[in-house]
mmCIF file of C-alpha atoms and ligand atoms in Angstrom:
data_model
loop_
_atom_site.group_PDB
_atom_site.id
_atom_site.type_symbol
_atom_site.label_atom_id
_atom_site.label_comp_id
_atom_site.label_asym_id
_atom_site.label_seq_id
_atom_site.Cartn_x
_atom_site.Cartn_y
_atom_site.Cartn_z
ATOM 1 C CA MET A 1135 -6.598 9.595 18.789
ATOM 2 C CA ILE A 1136 -7.188 12.808 16.866
ATOM 3 C CA ASP A 1137 -10.478 14.603 17.647
ATOM 4 C CA ASP A 1138 -11.956 11.420 19.151
ATOM 5 C CA LYS A 1139 -11.140 9.406 16.065
ATOM 6 C CA LYS A 1140 -8.717 6.521 15.836
ATOM 7 C CA VAL A 1141 -5.814 7.028 13.465
ATOM 8 C CA LEU A 1142 -5.228 5.080 10.256
ATOM 9 C CA PHE A 1143 -1.963 5.173 8.310
ATOM 10 C CA SER A 1144 -0.989 3.473 5.083
ATOM 11 C CA GLY A 1145 1.273 4.035 2.123
ATOM 12 C CA MET A 1146 2.380 2.772 -1.242
ATOM 13 C CA GLN A 1147 5.621 3.038 -3.123
ATOM 14 C CA ALA A 1148 5.803 4.918 -6.384
ATOM 15 C CA THR A 1149 7.977 2.208 -7.887
ATOM 16 C CA GLY A 1150 5.873 1.183 -10.853
ATOM 17 C CA ASN A 1151 2.415 1.119 -12.295
ATOM 18 C CA ILE A 1152 -0.181 0.350 -9.661
ATOM 19 C CA THR A 1153 -1.761 -3.058 -10.147
ATOM 20 C CA LEU A 1154 -5.124 -4.581 -9.445
ATOM 21 C CA GLY A 1155 -3.380 -6.334 -6.517
ATOM 22 C CA ASN A 1156 -2.453 -2.989 -4.945
ATOM 23 C CA TYR A 1157 -5.974 -1.747 -5.506
ATOM 24 C CA LEU A 1158 -7.860 -4.750 -4.131
ATOM 25 C CA GLY A 1159 -5.355 -5.528 -1.368
ATOM 26 C CA ALA A 1160 -4.914 -1.971 -0.149
ATOM 27 C CA LEU A 1161 -6.371 1.089 -1.872
ATOM 28 C CA LYS A 1162 -9.955 -0.190 -2.056
ATOM 29 C CA ASN A 1163 -9.967 -0.841 1.695
ATOM 30 C CA TRP A 1164 -8.492 2.565 2.381
ATOM 31 C CA VAL A 1165 -11.560 4.071 0.757
ATOM 32 C CA THR A 1166 -13.932 1.872 2.759
ATOM 33 C CA LEU A 1167 -12.266 2.748 6.065
ATOM 34 C CA ALA A 1168 -11.730 6.442 5.373
ATOM 35 C CA ASP A 1169 -14.836 7.800 7.113
ATOM 36 C CA GLU A 1170 -14.328 5.894 10.307
ATOM 37 C CA TYR A 1171 -10.767 7.097 11.032
ATOM 38 C CA GLU A 1172 -8.507 10.116 10.987
ATOM 39 C CA THR A 1173 -6.438 9.025 7.998
ATOM 40 C CA PHE A 1174 -2.941 9.530 6.618
ATOM 41 C CA TYR A 1175 -2.207 8.106 3.171
ATOM 42 C CA SER A 1176 1.342 8.620 2.084
ATOM 43 C CA VAL A 1177 3.174 8.247 -1.209
ATOM 44 C CA VAL A 1178 6.269 6.689 0.327
ATOM 45 C CA ASP A 1179 8.947 8.089 -1.949
ATOM 46 C CA LEU A 1180 11.733 7.674 0.641
ATOM 47 C CA HIS A 1181 11.115 3.924 0.460
ATOM 48 C CA SER A 1182 11.168 4.011 -3.346
ATOM 49 C CA ILE A 1183 14.860 4.909 -3.574
ATOM 50 C CA THR A 1184 15.926 1.692 -1.826
ATOM 51 C CA VAL A 1185 15.841 0.456 -5.423
ATOM 52 C CA ARG A 1186 17.533 2.643 -8.056
ATOM 53 C CA GLN A 1187 15.046 5.032 -9.714
ATOM 54 C CA ASP A 1188 15.191 7.436 -12.606
ATOM 55 C CA PRO A 1189 14.565 10.867 -10.973
ATOM 56 C CA ALA A 1190 12.183 12.272 -13.596
ATOM 57 C CA GLU A 1191 10.279 9.016 -13.699
ATOM 58 C CA LEU A 1192 10.024 8.800 -9.904
ATOM 59 C CA ARG A 1193 8.671 12.356 -9.698
ATOM 60 C CA LYS A 1194 6.035 11.585 -12.310
ATOM 61 C CA ARG A 1195 5.019 8.269 -10.801
ATOM 62 C CA ALA A 1196 4.754 9.737 -7.334
ATOM 63 C CA ARG A 1197 2.415 12.462 -8.567
ATOM 64 C CA ASN A 1198 0.359 9.954 -10.539
ATOM 65 C CA LEU A 1199 0.068 7.759 -7.472
ATOM 66 C CA LEU A 1200 -1.087 10.679 -5.361
ATOM 67 C CA MET A 1201 -3.740 11.510 -7.968
ATOM 68 C CA LEU A 1202 -4.782 7.860 -8.094
ATOM 69 C CA TYR A 1203 -5.443 7.846 -4.350
ATOM 70 C CA ILE A 1204 -7.856 10.708 -4.934
ATOM 71 C CA ALA A 1205 -9.345 9.206 -8.099
ATOM 72 C CA ALA A 1206 -9.984 5.940 -6.244
ATOM 73 C CA GLY A 1207 -12.331 7.830 -3.942
ATOM 74 C CA LEU A 1208 -10.295 9.377 -1.114
ATOM 75 C CA ASP A 1209 -11.414 12.945 -0.520
ATOM 76 C CA PRO A 1210 -8.150 14.910 -0.109
ATOM 77 C CA LYS A 1211 -9.882 17.510 2.054
ATOM 78 C CA LYS A 1212 -10.757 14.856 4.634
ATOM 79 C CA ASN A 1213 -7.887 12.404 4.174
ATOM 80 C CA CYS A 1214 -4.314 13.532 4.584
ATOM 81 C CA ILE A 1215 -2.781 12.487 1.266
ATOM 82 C CA TYR A 1216 0.845 13.574 1.032
ATOM 83 C CA TYR A 1217 4.419 12.785 -0.003
ATOM 84 C CA GLN A 1218 6.551 11.141 2.668
ATOM 85 C CA SER A 1219 9.545 13.254 1.544
ATOM 86 C CA HIS A 1220 7.650 16.446 2.452
ATOM 87 C CA VAL A 1221 7.625 15.487 6.129
ATOM 88 C CA SER A 1222 11.178 15.309 7.460
ATOM 89 C CA GLY A 1223 9.953 13.671 10.676
ATOM 90 C CA HIS A 1224 9.804 10.293 8.918
ATOM 91 C CA ALA A 1225 13.553 10.209 8.352
ATOM 92 C CA GLU A 1226 14.314 11.706 11.767
ATOM 93 C CA LEU A 1227 12.235 9.169 13.657
ATOM 94 C CA ALA A 1228 13.599 6.352 11.492
ATOM 95 C CA TRP A 1229 17.118 7.231 12.656
ATOM 96 C CA ILE A 1230 16.122 7.028 16.295
ATOM 97 C CA LEU A 1231 14.252 3.749 15.779
ATOM 98 C CA ASN A 1232 17.279 2.294 13.969
ATOM 99 C CA CYS A 1233 18.981 2.437 17.335
ATOM 100 C CA PHE A 1234 16.207 0.280 18.815
ATOM 101 C CA THR A 1235 16.145 -2.377 16.102
ATOM 102 C CA TYR A 1236 18.414 -5.423 15.940
ATOM 103 C CA MET A 1237 20.297 -6.657 12.890
ATOM 104 C CA GLY A 1238 18.961 -10.150 13.583
ATOM 105 C CA GLU A 1239 15.365 -8.935 13.363
ATOM 106 C CA LEU A 1240 15.963 -7.200 10.038
ATOM 107 C CA ASN A 1241 17.816 -10.216 8.702
ATOM 108 C CA ARG A 1242 14.655 -12.286 8.980
ATOM 109 C CA MET A 1243 12.510 -10.024 6.786
ATOM 110 C CA THR A 1244 11.358 -11.955 3.734
ATOM 111 C CA GLN A 1245 10.802 -8.822 1.622
ATOM 112 C CA TYR A 1246 14.449 -7.877 2.229
ATOM 113 C CA LYS A 1247 15.632 -11.344 1.226
ATOM 114 C CA ASP A 1248 13.509 -11.274 -1.947
ATOM 115 C CA LYS A 1249 14.585 -7.775 -2.964
ATOM 116 C CA ALA A 1250 18.241 -8.436 -2.151
ATOM 117 C CA ALA A 1251 18.141 -11.495 -4.393
ATOM 118 C CA LYS A 1252 16.474 -9.478 -7.173
ATOM 119 C CA HIS A 1253 18.876 -6.538 -6.916
ATOM 120 C CA ALA A 1254 22.121 -8.334 -6.073
ATOM 121 C CA ASP A 1255 24.141 -5.446 -7.530
ATOM 122 C CA ASN A 1256 22.630 -2.896 -5.106
ATOM 123 C CA ILE A 1257 22.060 -4.367 -1.652
ATOM 124 C CA ASN A 1258 22.186 -1.021 0.117
ATOM 125 C CA ALA A 1259 21.715 -0.259 3.809
ATOM 126 C CA GLY A 1260 18.401 1.475 3.033
ATOM 127 C CA LEU A 1261 16.988 -1.742 1.650
ATOM 128 C CA PHE A 1262 18.007 -3.470 4.861
ATOM 129 C CA THR A 1263 16.511 -0.843 7.191
ATOM 130 C CA TYR A 1264 13.393 -0.342 5.036
ATOM 131 C CA PRO A 1265 11.149 -1.835 7.771
ATOM 132 C CA VAL A 1266 12.463 0.696 10.310
ATOM 133 C CA LEU A 1267 11.423 3.577 8.078
ATOM 134 C CA MET A 1268 8.056 1.896 7.700
ATOM 135 C CA ALA A 1269 7.789 1.625 11.493
ATOM 136 C CA ALA A 1270 8.615 5.337 11.719
ATOM 137 C CA ASP A 1271 5.855 6.158 9.195
ATOM 138 C CA ILE A 1272 3.317 4.345 11.301
ATOM 139 C CA LEU A 1273 4.443 5.361 14.798
ATOM 140 C CA LEU A 1274 4.904 9.021 13.876
ATOM 141 C CA TYR A 1275 1.131 9.509 13.751
ATOM 142 C CA GLN A 1276 0.270 7.380 16.801
ATOM 143 C CA THR A 1277 -1.504 5.042 14.390
ATOM 144 C CA ASP A 1278 -4.125 2.550 15.579
ATOM 145 C CA VAL A 1279 -4.736 0.666 12.340
ATOM 146 C CA VAL A 1280 -2.744 -0.045 9.174
ATOM 147 C CA PRO A 1281 -4.613 -1.504 6.196
ATOM 148 C CA VAL A 1282 -2.200 -3.520 4.037
ATOM 149 C CA GLY A 1283 -1.999 -6.647 1.921
ATOM 150 C CA LYS A 1284 -0.904 -9.911 3.542
ATOM 151 C CA ASP A 1285 2.682 -9.536 2.319
ATOM 152 C CA GLN A 1286 3.205 -6.627 4.758
ATOM 153 C CA LEU A 1287 2.246 -8.501 7.948
ATOM 154 C CA GLN A 1288 5.837 -9.210 8.886
ATOM 155 C CA HIS A 1289 6.630 -5.488 8.687
ATOM 156 C CA LEU A 1290 3.696 -4.738 10.956
ATOM 157 C CA GLU A 1291 4.989 -7.266 13.466
ATOM 158 C CA ILE A 1292 8.429 -5.665 13.617
ATOM 159 C CA THR A 1293 6.794 -2.228 13.949
ATOM 160 C CA ARG A 1294 4.889 -3.462 16.985
ATOM 161 C CA ASP A 1295 8.042 -5.025 18.454
ATOM 162 C CA ILE A 1296 10.018 -1.800 18.051
ATOM 163 C CA ALA A 1297 7.198 0.269 19.583
ATOM 164 C CA GLN A 1298 6.820 -2.080 22.544
ATOM 165 C CA ARG A 1299 10.566 -2.114 23.126
ATOM 166 C CA PHE A 1300 10.683 1.678 23.097
ATOM 167 C CA ASN A 1301 7.648 1.986 25.370
ATOM 168 C CA ALA A 1302 9.146 -0.508 27.819
ATOM 169 C CA ILE A 1303 12.152 1.770 28.268
ATOM 170 C CA TYR A 1304 10.561 5.246 28.108
ATOM 171 C CA GLY A 1305 6.904 4.786 29.100
ATOM 172 C CA ASP A 1306 3.838 5.043 26.900
ATOM 173 C CA VAL A 1307 5.234 6.965 23.956
ATOM 174 C CA PHE A 1308 3.806 5.101 20.968
ATOM 175 C CA THR A 1309 0.373 3.693 20.231
ATOM 176 C CA ILE A 1310 0.728 0.024 19.295
ATOM 177 C CA PRO A 1311 -0.743 -0.378 15.787
ATOM 178 C CA GLU A 1312 -2.877 -3.250 14.507
ATOM 179 C CA PRO A 1313 -2.828 -4.503 10.922
ATOM 180 C CA TYR A 1314 -6.071 -4.546 8.961
ATOM 181 C CA ILE A 1315 -6.181 -7.273 6.332
ATOM 182 C CA ALA A 1316 -9.284 -7.668 4.175
ATOM 183 C CA LYS A 1317 -10.876 -11.113 4.048
ATOM 184 C CA THR A 1318 -10.819 -11.319 0.272
ATOM 185 C CA GLY A 1319 -8.372 -9.642 -2.065
ATOM 186 C CA ALA A 1320 -5.525 -9.572 0.460
ATOM 187 C CA LYS A 1321 -3.363 -11.553 -1.922
ATOM 188 C CA ILE A 1322 -4.106 -11.271 -5.620
ATOM 189 C CA MET A 1323 -1.915 -13.612 -7.635
ATOM 190 C CA SER A 1324 -0.077 -13.135 -10.934
ATOM 191 C CA LEU A 1325 -2.216 -13.938 -13.988
ATOM 192 C CA GLN A 1326 0.741 -15.752 -15.535
ATOM 193 C CA ASP A 1327 1.881 -17.680 -12.461
ATOM 194 C CA PRO A 1328 -0.863 -18.065 -9.854
ATOM 195 C CA GLU A 1329 1.677 -19.293 -7.291
ATOM 196 C CA LYS A 1330 3.291 -15.812 -7.261
ATOM 197 C CA LYS A 1331 1.730 -12.569 -6.037
ATOM 198 C CA MET A 1332 0.736 -9.979 -8.623
ATOM 199 C CA SER A 1333 3.480 -7.380 -8.356
ATOM 200 C CA LYS A 1334 4.034 -4.048 -10.036
ATOM 201 C CA SER A 1335 7.699 -4.901 -10.529
ATOM 202 C CA ASP A 1336 6.928 -8.061 -12.561
ATOM 203 C CA GLU A 1337 8.655 -7.771 -15.979
ATOM 204 C CA ASN A 1338 5.821 -9.574 -17.769
ATOM 205 C CA PRO A 1339 3.017 -7.032 -18.386
ATOM 206 C CA ASN A 1340 0.516 -9.869 -18.930
ATOM 207 C CA ALA A 1341 1.016 -11.012 -15.335
ATOM 208 C CA SER A 1342 -0.637 -7.884 -13.918
ATOM 209 C CA ILE A 1343 -3.674 -5.743 -14.565
ATOM 210 C CA TYR A 1344 -2.600 -2.120 -14.217
ATOM 211 C CA LEU A 1345 -5.066 0.376 -12.861
ATOM 212 C CA MET A 1346 -4.687 2.444 -16.011
ATOM 213 C CA ASP A 1347 -5.171 -0.468 -18.478
ATOM 214 C CA ASP A 1348 -8.054 0.130 -20.894
ATOM 215 C CA LYS A 1349 -10.999 -2.254 -21.122
ATOM 216 C CA ASP A 1350 -9.710 -4.173 -24.167
ATOM 217 C CA THR A 1351 -6.334 -4.731 -22.523
ATOM 218 C CA ILE A 1352 -7.988 -5.902 -19.304
ATOM 219 C CA ILE A 1353 -10.155 -8.414 -21.149
ATOM 220 C CA ARG A 1354 -7.248 -9.629 -23.263
ATOM 221 C CA LYS A 1355 -5.066 -10.194 -20.161
ATOM 222 C CA PHE A 1356 -7.795 -12.168 -18.401
ATOM 223 C CA LYS A 1357 -8.367 -14.265 -21.527
ATOM 224 C CA ARG A 1358 -4.677 -15.208 -21.426
ATOM 225 C CA ALA A 1359 -4.653 -15.884 -17.673
ATOM 226 C CA VAL A 1360 -3.040 -19.206 -16.756
ATOM 227 C CA THR A 1361 -5.584 -21.669 -15.314
ATOM 228 C CA ASP A 1362 -5.692 -25.492 -15.456
ATOM 229 C CA SER A 1363 -7.117 -28.308 -17.546
ATOM 230 C CA LEU A 1364 -9.774 -29.487 -15.077
ATOM 231 C CA ALA A 1365 -12.556 -27.476 -16.764
ATOM 232 C CA ASN A 1366 -14.317 -26.965 -13.464
ATOM 233 C CA ILE A 1367 -15.036 -23.663 -11.733
ATOM 234 C CA ALA A 1368 -14.373 -24.393 -8.068
ATOM 235 C CA TYR A 1369 -12.616 -22.620 -5.189
ATOM 236 C CA ASN A 1370 -9.715 -24.755 -3.976
ATOM 237 C CA GLU A 1371 -5.931 -24.826 -3.625
ATOM 238 C CA GLU A 1372 -5.520 -27.330 -6.477
ATOM 239 C CA GLN A 1373 -6.813 -24.733 -8.942
ATOM 240 C CA PRO A 1374 -4.899 -21.591 -7.952
ATOM 241 C CA GLY A 1375 -5.525 -19.791 -11.249
ATOM 242 C CA ILE A 1376 -9.309 -20.216 -11.060
ATOM 243 C CA LYS A 1377 -9.266 -19.488 -7.332
ATOM 244 C CA ASN A 1378 -7.536 -16.174 -8.031
ATOM 245 C CA LEU A 1379 -10.104 -15.263 -10.700
ATOM 246 C CA ILE A 1380 -12.936 -16.122 -8.300
ATOM 247 C CA ASP A 1381 -11.350 -13.874 -5.662
ATOM 248 C CA ILE A 1382 -11.039 -11.019 -8.132
ATOM 249 C CA TYR A 1383 -14.607 -11.418 -9.374
ATOM 250 C CA SER A 1384 -15.939 -11.652 -5.849
ATOM 251 C CA VAL A 1385 -14.263 -8.465 -4.534
ATOM 252 C CA CYS A 1386 -15.027 -6.440 -7.644
ATOM 253 C CA SER A 1387 -18.682 -7.494 -7.869
ATOM 254 C CA GLY A 1388 -19.319 -7.466 -4.126
ATOM 255 C CA LYS A 1389 -20.715 -11.025 -4.358
ATOM 256 C CA SER A 1390 -19.569 -13.743 -1.974
ATOM 257 C CA ILE A 1391 -17.212 -16.539 -3.032
ATOM 258 C CA GLU A 1392 -20.072 -19.082 -2.732
ATOM 259 C CA ASP A 1393 -22.433 -17.029 -4.893
ATOM 260 C CA THR A 1394 -19.703 -16.515 -7.463
ATOM 261 C CA VAL A 1395 -18.994 -20.249 -7.680
ATOM 262 C CA LYS A 1396 -22.737 -20.949 -8.014
ATOM 263 C CA GLU A 1397 -23.140 -18.319 -10.709
ATOM 264 C CA PHE A 1398 -20.450 -19.891 -12.907
ATOM 265 C CA GLU A 1399 -20.836 -23.587 -12.065
ATOM 266 C CA GLY A 1400 -20.855 -25.648 -15.242
ATOM 267 C CA LYS A 1401 -19.792 -22.690 -17.410
ATOM 268 C CA GLY A 1402 -16.619 -22.687 -19.529
ATOM 269 C CA TYR A 1403 -13.397 -20.895 -18.506
ATOM 270 C CA GLY A 1404 -13.703 -18.600 -21.542
ATOM 271 C CA ASP A 1405 -17.067 -17.201 -20.394
ATOM 272 C CA PHE A 1406 -15.868 -16.855 -16.831
ATOM 273 C CA LYS A 1407 -12.680 -15.008 -17.829
ATOM 274 C CA LEU A 1408 -14.732 -12.593 -19.918
ATOM 275 C CA ALA A 1409 -17.072 -11.918 -16.982
ATOM 276 C CA VAL A 1410 -14.081 -11.258 -14.707
ATOM 277 C CA GLY A 1411 -12.630 -8.856 -17.279
ATOM 278 C CA GLU A 1412 -15.954 -7.001 -17.552
ATOM 279 C CA VAL A 1413 -16.422 -6.588 -13.817
ATOM 280 C CA VAL A 1414 -12.831 -5.387 -13.332
ATOM 281 C CA ALA A 1415 -13.125 -2.886 -16.189
ATOM 282 C CA ASP A 1416 -16.387 -1.576 -14.704
ATOM 283 C CA LYS A 1417 -14.512 -0.876 -11.471
ATOM 284 C CA LEU A 1418 -11.441 0.701 -13.049
ATOM 285 C CA VAL A 1419 -12.820 2.838 -15.865
ATOM 286 C CA PRO A 1420 -14.500 5.431 -13.568
ATOM 287 C CA ILE A 1421 -11.260 5.716 -11.565
ATOM 288 C CA GLN A 1422 -9.341 6.314 -14.792
ATOM 289 C CA GLU A 1423 -11.790 9.008 -15.854
ATOM 290 C CA ARG A 1424 -11.433 10.851 -12.566
ATOM 291 C CA PHE A 1425 -7.668 10.494 -12.779
ATOM 292 C CA HIS A 1426 -7.631 12.252 -16.153
ATOM 293 C CA GLU A 1427 -9.727 15.075 -14.721
ATOM 294 C CA TYR A 1428 -7.229 15.619 -11.894
ATOM 295 C CA GLU A 1429 -4.359 15.460 -14.355
ATOM 296 C CA LYS A 1430 -5.777 18.613 -15.923
ATOM 297 C CA ASP A 1431 -6.259 20.411 -12.605
ATOM 298 C CA LYS A 1432 -2.681 21.151 -11.619
ATOM 299 C CA ALA A 1433 -3.534 24.034 -9.282
ATOM 300 C CA PHE A 1434 -5.958 21.924 -7.254
ATOM 301 C CA ILE A 1435 -3.521 19.031 -6.847
ATOM 302 C CA ASP A 1436 -0.715 21.442 -5.919
ATOM 303 C CA SER A 1437 -2.868 23.024 -3.220
ATOM 304 C CA ILE A 1438 -3.704 19.591 -1.816
ATOM 305 C CA ILE A 1439 -0.023 18.653 -1.730
ATOM 306 C CA LYS A 1440 0.831 21.821 0.166
ATOM 307 C CA GLU A 1441 -2.031 21.769 2.680
ATOM 308 C CA ASN A 1442 -1.693 18.103 3.505
ATOM 309 C CA ALA A 1443 2.079 18.266 3.949
ATOM 310 C CA GLU A 1444 1.493 21.000 6.540
ATOM 311 C CA LYS A 1445 -1.129 18.929 8.321
ATOM 312 C CA ALA A 1446 1.051 15.804 8.356
ATOM 313 C CA ASN A 1447 4.018 17.845 9.587
ATOM 314 C CA TYR A 1448 2.020 19.209 12.476
ATOM 315 C CA TYR A 1449 1.150 15.745 13.828
ATOM 316 C CA ALA A 1450 4.581 14.325 12.999
ATOM 317 C CA GLN A 1451 6.328 17.070 14.966
ATOM 318 C CA LYS A 1452 4.184 16.406 18.008
ATOM 319 C CA THR A 1453 5.350 12.789 18.244
ATOM 320 C CA LEU A 1454 8.900 13.598 17.232
ATOM 321 C CA ARG A 1455 9.327 16.214 19.964
ATOM 322 C CA LYS A 1456 8.052 13.755 22.534
ATOM 323 C CA VAL A 1457 10.486 11.075 21.363
ATOM 324 C CA GLN A 1458 13.458 13.441 21.217
ATOM 325 C CA LYS A 1459 12.783 14.532 24.774
ATOM 326 C CA LYS A 1460 12.498 10.941 25.994
ATOM 327 C CA VAL A 1461 15.808 9.834 24.502
ATOM 328 C CA GLY A 1462 17.582 12.851 26.013
ATOM 329 C CA PHE A 1463 18.095 15.351 23.218
ATOM 330 C CA PRO A 1464 18.372 18.920 24.550
ATOM 331 C CA ASP A 1465 15.476 21.345 24.106
ATOM 332 C CA LYS A 1466 15.867 23.754 21.223
ATOM 333 C CA ILE A 1467 16.521 27.347 22.284
ATOM 334 C CA ARG A 1468 13.768 29.439 20.731
HETATM 335 P P1 ATP B 920 6.795 -4.186 -5.709
HETATM 336 O O1 ATP B 920 6.434 -5.163 -6.758
HETATM 337 O O2 ATP B 920 7.503 -2.964 -6.236
HETATM 338 O O3 ATP B 920 7.436 -4.783 -4.513
HETATM 339 P P2 ATP B 920 4.105 -4.231 -4.796
HETATM 340 O O4 ATP B 920 3.244 -4.425 -6.000
HETATM 341 O O5 ATP B 920 4.329 -5.371 -3.914
HETATM 342 O O6 ATP B 920 5.452 -3.571 -5.216
HETATM 343 P P3 ATP B 920 3.805 -2.204 -2.728
HETATM 344 O O7 ATP B 920 3.967 -0.761 -3.040
HETATM 345 O O8 ATP B 920 4.937 -2.874 -2.064
HETATM 346 O O9 ATP B 920 3.442 -3.009 -4.039
HETATM 347 O O10 ATP B 920 2.485 -2.411 -1.897
HETATM 348 C C1 ATP B 920 1.425 -1.506 -1.791
HETATM 349 C C2 ATP B 920 0.263 -2.159 -1.091
HETATM 350 O O11 ATP B 920 -0.357 -3.121 -1.931
HETATM 351 C C3 ATP B 920 0.641 -2.915 0.185
HETATM 352 O O12 ATP B 920 -0.356 -2.719 1.174
HETATM 353 C C4 ATP B 920 0.651 -4.353 -0.253
HETATM 354 O O13 ATP B 920 0.389 -5.222 0.814
HETATM 355 C C5 ATP B 920 -0.458 -4.379 -1.264
HETATM 356 N N1 ATP B 920 -0.254 -5.417 -2.272
HETATM 357 C C6 ATP B 920 0.791 -5.526 -3.115
HETATM 358 N N2 ATP B 920 0.651 -6.580 -3.934
HETATM 359 C C7 ATP B 920 -0.530 -7.159 -3.608
HETATM 360 C C8 ATP B 920 -1.244 -8.300 -4.094
HETATM 361 N N3 ATP B 920 -0.775 -9.036 -5.089
HETATM 362 N N4 ATP B 920 -2.426 -8.606 -3.518
HETATM 363 C C9 ATP B 920 -2.916 -7.852 -2.521
HETATM 364 N N5 ATP B 920 -2.295 -6.777 -2.009
HETATM 365 C C10 ATP B 920 -1.114 -6.420 -2.538
HETATM 366 N N1 LTN B 921 6.209 -1.365 2.647
HETATM 367 C C1 LTN B 921 4.898 -1.022 2.199
HETATM 368 C C2 LTN B 921 4.718 0.431 1.875
HETATM 369 C C3 LTN B 921 4.724 1.200 3.127
HETATM 370 C C4 LTN B 921 3.715 1.190 4.129
HETATM 371 C C5 LTN B 921 4.174 2.054 5.140
HETATM 372 C C6 LTN B 921 2.488 0.537 4.248
HETATM 373 C C7 LTN B 921 5.713 2.022 3.563
HETATM 374 N N2 LTN B 921 5.379 2.543 4.756
HETATM 375 C C8 LTN B 921 3.438 2.276 6.297
HETATM 376 C C9 LTN B 921 1.758 0.771 5.414
HETATM 377 C C10 LTN B 921 2.223 1.612 6.409
HETATM 378 C C11 LTN B 921 4.561 -1.835 1.006
HETATM 379 O O1 LTN B 921 3.447 -1.859 0.732
HETATM 380 N N3 LTN B 921 5.481 -2.427 0.340
#
C-alpha cells in the first residue's frame, strides 16, 4: 500500500514496434486501472538485452515506448513511468531472488523454451533467468496487481512462488501479487496465422497491426487477414480468424461479443474487415497524434524521466533495504 492505495506494476519490453496485441492485452487496461491504484509502468530495458539489440535502436525504441505509454492516456505526473535501467534496485533484487529460484522451475517456462528455440545461437543466462528479473520488478514495489496478457501468467505464478518461498523463510517481506487479465483482448492473434499470438517480433509485418500504422495500412492489413471459407460471422473455435476479428472489434468499440455478432450477422467478410479496420484506426489515430506532440517536447519528457526515476528509486530502496537486512547483509556505515 502507498498512501492507502494498492500498488499496480507492469512493464513492456522495447524490443520492437508495439502491436495492437500489446495495446489491447496490456496498455489499454493500464489506462483503465490507473486511477484506482498507485501505479508503476516500466520500460523494461534490462529484459530487452536478453535478445541481442542494436544500442542506438534500443535507446530510440525505449524512448518511443515511454512516450507511447503517455500518449495512450497515462498521466506521467500521476503514474510512475520510468526506465527499468534507471533503478538499480531491479538488478540488485534479481540477484538475491536468483538464489531463491530453482533451475527446474525456470526450465519449465514456455517463453524461455520458445525464445531459446528462436535464438539458438544466443541462449544466454539472462534469457534463462528472465522470469527472476520480472519477479524482482514486481516484488520491489510491494505490488498487489499486475495487468498483463495471458501469455505472462506463468511468469506471475513463478513470481508468487518465489515471494512465498522467501516469506516462509524470513517473515512477511513481500506482498503476494495477483495477475489482472482482461476478459476480452487478453490474447490477440496474428492476422496471418490466427493460431499464433500477434507478436511484435513476427517477421511478417502483415501479421501485426502496429500502434503507429496509418489508417490506410491498418485497413489494408485487415483486408488481407486470414479467415476461412465458411462465409459466416460467428464466434467459435472453428473460425479462429473471424473470432479474433470479433474480439478486436468488440474491445475497440466497447460493444459486447454478442452485440458484435448480431451487428454483422449475414454480412460479408469484406464489410466486416473494413468495419474492424475503421474502429481500430479510430482508436489509434488520436494516440499517434499525441505521440507526435510529445516527440516535439523533449524537455517535458526528459523532466518526466528524471522525476519518475527518483520516485521509483525511493520505493525500490525501501524494499531492497528490508530484503538485504533479512538475508544478513551488514548495515552500511553512513
Ligand atoms: P515479443 O514478440 O518481443 O516477445 P510481445 O509482443 O510478446 O513481444 P511483450 O513486450 O513481451 O510483447 O509484452 C508486453 C505486454 O503485452 C504483456 O503484458 C503481454 O502479455 C501483452 N501481449 C503481448 N502480445 C499480446 C497479444 N497478442 N495479445 C494480448 N496481449 C499481448
Ligand atoms: N515479461 C513481460 C514484460 C515484463 C513485465 C514485468 C510485465 C517485465 N517485467 C513485470 C509485468 C510485470 C512481457 O510482457 N513479456
